[in-house]
Tab-separated table of C-alpha atoms in Angstrom:
chain	number	residue	atom	x	y	z
A	1	MET	CA	110.975	17.229	181.634
A	2	SER	CA	108.700	18.580	179.174
A	3	ASP	CA	106.569	22.147	179.168
A	4	LEU	CA	104.312	20.898	176.608
A	5	PRO	CA	100.562	19.169	178.938
A	6	ALA	CA	100.273	16.160	178.509
A	7	LEU	CA	98.288	14.708	175.582
A	8	SER	CA	95.039	13.993	177.582
A	9	GLU	CA	95.074	17.513	178.839
A	10	ILE	CA	95.603	18.618	175.296
A	11	SER	CA	92.591	16.247	173.576
A	12	HIS	CA	90.237	17.187	176.586
A	13	SER	CA	90.017	20.051	177.816
A	14	ALA	CA	87.424	22.979	177.278
A	15	SER	CA	88.303	26.198	175.057
A	16	GLY	CA	90.291	29.149	176.233
A	17	PRO	CA	93.207	31.353	176.011
A	18	ASN	CA	94.176	29.539	178.749
A	19	SER	CA	93.941	25.617	178.258
A	20	PRO	CA	96.502	22.789	177.818
A	21	LEU	CA	95.752	23.583	173.649
A	22	ALA	CA	96.619	26.952	173.759
A	23	GLN	CA	99.602	26.164	176.477
A	24	SER	CA	100.912	23.979	173.712
A	25	LEU	CA	100.419	26.005	170.483
A	26	SER	CA	101.337	28.902	171.774
A	27	ILE	CA	105.328	26.364	172.398
A	28	LEU	CA	105.347	24.409	169.154
A	29	PHE	CA	103.905	27.545	166.662
A	30	GLU	CA	104.885	30.862	169.241
A	31	HIS	CA	102.053	32.685	170.611
A	32	SER	CA	100.189	34.583	167.726
A	33	THR	CA	96.767	36.283	168.221
A	34	VAL	CA	95.059	34.211	165.387
A	35	LEU	CA	96.715	30.877	167.085
A	36	ILE	CA	94.587	31.605	170.354
A	37	SER	CA	91.867	33.554	168.956
A	38	ARG	CA	91.443	30.748	165.215
A	39	LEU	CA	93.573	27.405	165.924
A	40	GLU	CA	92.623	26.730	169.524
A	41	PRO	CA	89.133	26.883	168.790
A	42	GLN	CA	88.999	25.190	165.712
A	43	LEU	CA	91.244	22.313	167.364
A	44	THR	CA	88.919	22.082	169.983
A	45	LYS	CA	85.662	21.525	168.173
A	46	PHE	CA	87.768	18.212	166.137
A	47	PHE	CA	88.862	16.717	169.676
A	48	SER	CA	85.138	17.099	170.658
A	49	ASP	CA	83.875	15.217	167.813
A	50	SER	CA	82.826	11.839	168.970
A	51	GLU	CA	84.186	11.118	165.519
A	52	ALA	CA	87.333	11.695	166.014
A	53	THR	CA	90.371	9.543	167.143
A	54	PRO	CA	92.142	9.850	170.219
A	55	LEU	CA	95.367	12.316	169.781
A	56	PRO	CA	98.084	9.494	169.557
A	57	SER	CA	101.182	11.973	169.493
A	58	TYR	CA	102.309	15.730	169.890
A	59	SER	CA	103.537	15.431	165.536
A	60	GLU	CA	99.709	13.936	164.391
A	61	LEU	CA	99.222	17.758	166.698
A	62	ILE	CA	101.433	19.734	164.535
A	63	ASP	CA	99.865	18.159	160.956
A	64	LYS	CA	96.226	18.435	161.806
A	65	ALA	CA	96.612	22.410	162.945
A	66	LEU	CA	98.753	22.892	159.852
A	67	GLY	CA	95.924	21.060	158.025
A	68	LEU	CA	94.019	23.568	159.341
A	69	ILE	CA	95.691	26.331	158.686
A	70	ALA	CA	96.575	25.565	155.153
A	71	SER	CA	92.622	26.075	154.330
A	72	TRP	CA	92.119	29.935	156.536
A	73	ASP	CA	92.324	32.746	153.455
A	74	LEU	CA	95.344	34.147	153.296
A	75	SER	CA	95.905	37.015	154.996
A	76	LEU	CA	95.158	35.262	158.405
A	77	GLN	CA	98.108	33.088	157.197
A	78	SER	CA	99.788	35.694	157.526
A	79	GLN	CA	99.054	37.058	160.811
A	80	PHE	CA	99.921	32.980	161.907
A	81	ILE	CA	103.730	32.777	160.083
A	82	SER	CA	103.899	36.913	162.242
A	83	GLY	CA	103.087	35.455	164.901
A	84	HIS	CA	107.027	34.126	165.080
A	85	PRO	CA	110.386	36.390	165.506
A	86	ARG	CA	112.269	38.019	162.733
A	87	ILE	CA	115.588	35.972	162.458
A	88	GLY	CA	118.287	38.300	163.828
A	89	GLU	CA	116.217	39.192	166.785
A	90	THR	CA	117.716	38.822	170.012
A	91	LYS	CA	114.955	40.741	172.398
A	92	ASN	CA	111.605	38.824	173.821
A	93	LEU	CA	112.155	35.385	172.507
A	94	SER	CA	111.018	32.643	173.933
A	95	SER	CA	113.530	30.236	175.366
A	96	LEU	CA	113.012	27.471	172.551
A	97	SER	CA	113.258	30.868	169.609
A	98	ALA	CA	116.535	32.276	171.195
A	99	LYS	CA	118.495	27.934	171.258
A	100	GLU	CA	116.494	27.736	167.567
A	101	GLN	CA	118.727	31.240	166.375
A	102	GLY	CA	122.089	31.151	167.693
A	103	GLY	CA	121.246	31.942	171.451
A	104	ARG	CA	122.995	28.747	172.249
A	105	THR	CA	125.057	28.228	175.778
A	106	GLY	CA	128.593	28.156	173.946
A	107	VAL	CA	128.156	29.301	170.867
A	108	ASP	CA	129.693	32.438	169.594
A	109	PRO	CA	127.710	35.453	169.751
A	110	THR	CA	126.513	36.255	166.677
A	111	PRO	CA	128.781	39.615	165.476
A	112	PRO	CA	126.589	43.292	165.427
A	113	GLU	CA	127.859	43.236	161.535
A	114	VAL	CA	125.312	40.819	161.163
A	115	LEU	CA	122.783	40.689	162.958
A	116	ALA	CA	123.046	44.758	160.838
A	117	ARG	CA	122.761	43.028	157.863
A	118	LEU	CA	120.035	40.493	159.414
A	119	SER	CA	118.029	43.649	160.808
A	120	HIS	CA	118.720	45.206	156.613
A	121	LEU	CA	117.284	41.540	154.817
A	122	ASN	CA	114.466	41.143	157.192
A	123	ALA	CA	113.309	45.008	155.905
A	124	CYS	CA	114.179	44.550	152.346
A	125	TYR	CA	111.866	40.562	152.206
A	126	GLU	CA	109.162	42.904	154.193
A	127	ALA	CA	108.793	45.589	150.809
A	128	ARG	CA	109.334	42.262	149.125
A	129	TYR	CA	106.772	40.904	149.925
A	130	PRO	CA	104.639	43.213	151.874
A	131	GLY	CA	101.939	41.192	154.546
A	132	LEU	CA	104.693	38.510	154.974
A	133	ARG	CA	107.559	37.786	157.617
A	134	TYR	CA	110.693	35.761	156.542
A	135	ILE	CA	110.841	32.279	158.163
A	136	THR	CA	113.194	29.831	157.422
A	137	PHE	CA	113.951	25.827	159.490
A	138	VAL	CA	117.427	27.277	161.074
A	139	ASN	CA	117.536	23.582	161.762
A	140	GLY	CA	121.144	24.865	163.331
A	141	ARG	CA	122.726	27.008	161.017
A	142	SER	CA	124.740	30.327	161.842
A	143	ARG	CA	122.497	33.938	161.627
A	144	GLN	CA	125.141	34.504	159.128
A	145	ALA	CA	124.400	31.578	156.964
A	146	ILE	CA	120.695	32.573	157.698
A	147	ALA	CA	121.433	35.962	155.926
A	148	GLU	CA	123.544	34.528	152.961
A	149	GLU	CA	119.940	32.944	152.860
A	150	MET	CA	117.905	36.018	152.853
A	151	GLU	CA	120.306	37.466	150.419
A	152	ASP	CA	119.954	34.447	147.804
A	153	LYS	CA	115.761	34.476	147.918
A	154	LEU	CA	115.813	38.286	147.389
A	155	GLY	CA	118.232	37.887	144.559
A	156	PHE	CA	121.607	40.089	146.544
A	157	ALA	CA	125.418	39.974	146.436
A	158	HIS	CA	125.830	38.591	149.911
A	159	SER	CA	127.466	41.352	151.758
A	160	LEU	CA	127.227	42.710	155.487
A	161	SER	CA	126.080	46.963	154.667
A	162	PRO	CA	123.552	47.262	157.571
A	163	ASP	CA	121.771	49.496	154.308
A	164	THR	CA	122.181	47.932	150.628
A	165	PRO	CA	120.177	48.021	148.347
A	166	SER	CA	118.116	50.298	150.267
A	167	VAL	CA	114.385	49.252	150.663
A	168	GLY	CA	112.802	51.729	149.203
A	169	ASP	CA	114.137	49.962	145.840
A	170	ILE	CA	112.371	47.473	146.337
A	171	GLU	CA	109.815	46.418	144.477
A	172	SER	CA	106.958	45.007	146.282
A	173	ILE	CA	105.104	41.625	144.855
A	174	ASP	CA	101.600	42.562	144.932
A	175	ILE	CA	99.973	40.776	147.690
A	176	GLU	CA	98.299	37.165	146.748
A	177	ASN	CA	99.937	37.048	143.478
A	178	GLU	CA	101.106	33.559	142.508
A	179	GLU	CA	104.686	34.479	144.115
A	180	TRP	CA	104.110	35.937	147.008
A	181	VAL	CA	101.565	32.723	147.956
A	182	ALA	CA	103.996	30.413	147.410
A	183	GLU	CA	106.190	32.139	149.409
A	184	LEU	CA	104.056	31.921	152.119
A	185	ARG	CA	103.179	28.748	152.212
A	186	ARG	CA	106.265	27.834	152.283
A	187	ALA	CA	107.057	29.566	155.344
A	188	VAL	CA	104.001	27.609	156.815
A	189	SER	CA	106.071	24.398	155.835
A	190	ASP	CA	108.803	25.432	158.098
A	191	ILE	CA	107.113	26.212	160.731
A	192	GLY	CA	105.751	23.065	160.798
A	193	LEU	CA	109.314	22.366	161.067
A	194	ILE	CA	110.452	24.731	163.173
A	195	ALA	CA	107.718	22.763	165.347
A	196	LYS	CA	108.624	19.483	165.249
A	197	SER	CA	112.274	20.115	165.419
A	198	ARG	CA	110.566	21.402	168.804
A	199	LEU	CA	109.241	18.340	169.832
A	200	VAL	CA	112.764	16.632	169.972
A	201	ALA	CA	114.149	19.954	171.358
A	202	LEU	CA	111.985	19.195	174.694
A	203	GLY	CA	112.190	15.630	174.619
A	204	LEU	CA	109.476	14.565	173.562
A	205	GLU	CA	109.754	13.264	168.982
């Protein structure tokens, strides 16, 4: 049975931090302050508009949310993606995040050296792109595969070293630089892919 409230509840309830819409957004996108303080009220206003068409599907909800997020200033979009856990985190994950990151029944646990490498790569990425967090649509891939993807993004050799290259040697990209913005846009887009894959996992797509 789905954990998501019914579409009729989502589109006809009053705005609030515990509204059916807020619950749905937290499940699909992961909870964050800006999601509740900015996105939920914006979507509630859209649904309350007498000219707005009834919400036809959860997929349409995701698309509408992504359209609004794309209109926010960059700092708010950065806050939004920071609601997602870092790749390789193993604690305080939602059940959906745990499954997406490889914590699935019957799958061998990720080796500790891979988790250590991912922790270092996250620190390197965040030094390269201040204010951003590495987000990717895992889509069933192992954490080892994601580590290699991160290394390719950062221009690093594939390795299991927990501390090389040094974070202190990473040259930062200026915030709102074209490359920085491109990474932000990619992260938001991948969160949309993750949200839609969650509909499949919940049996709603």
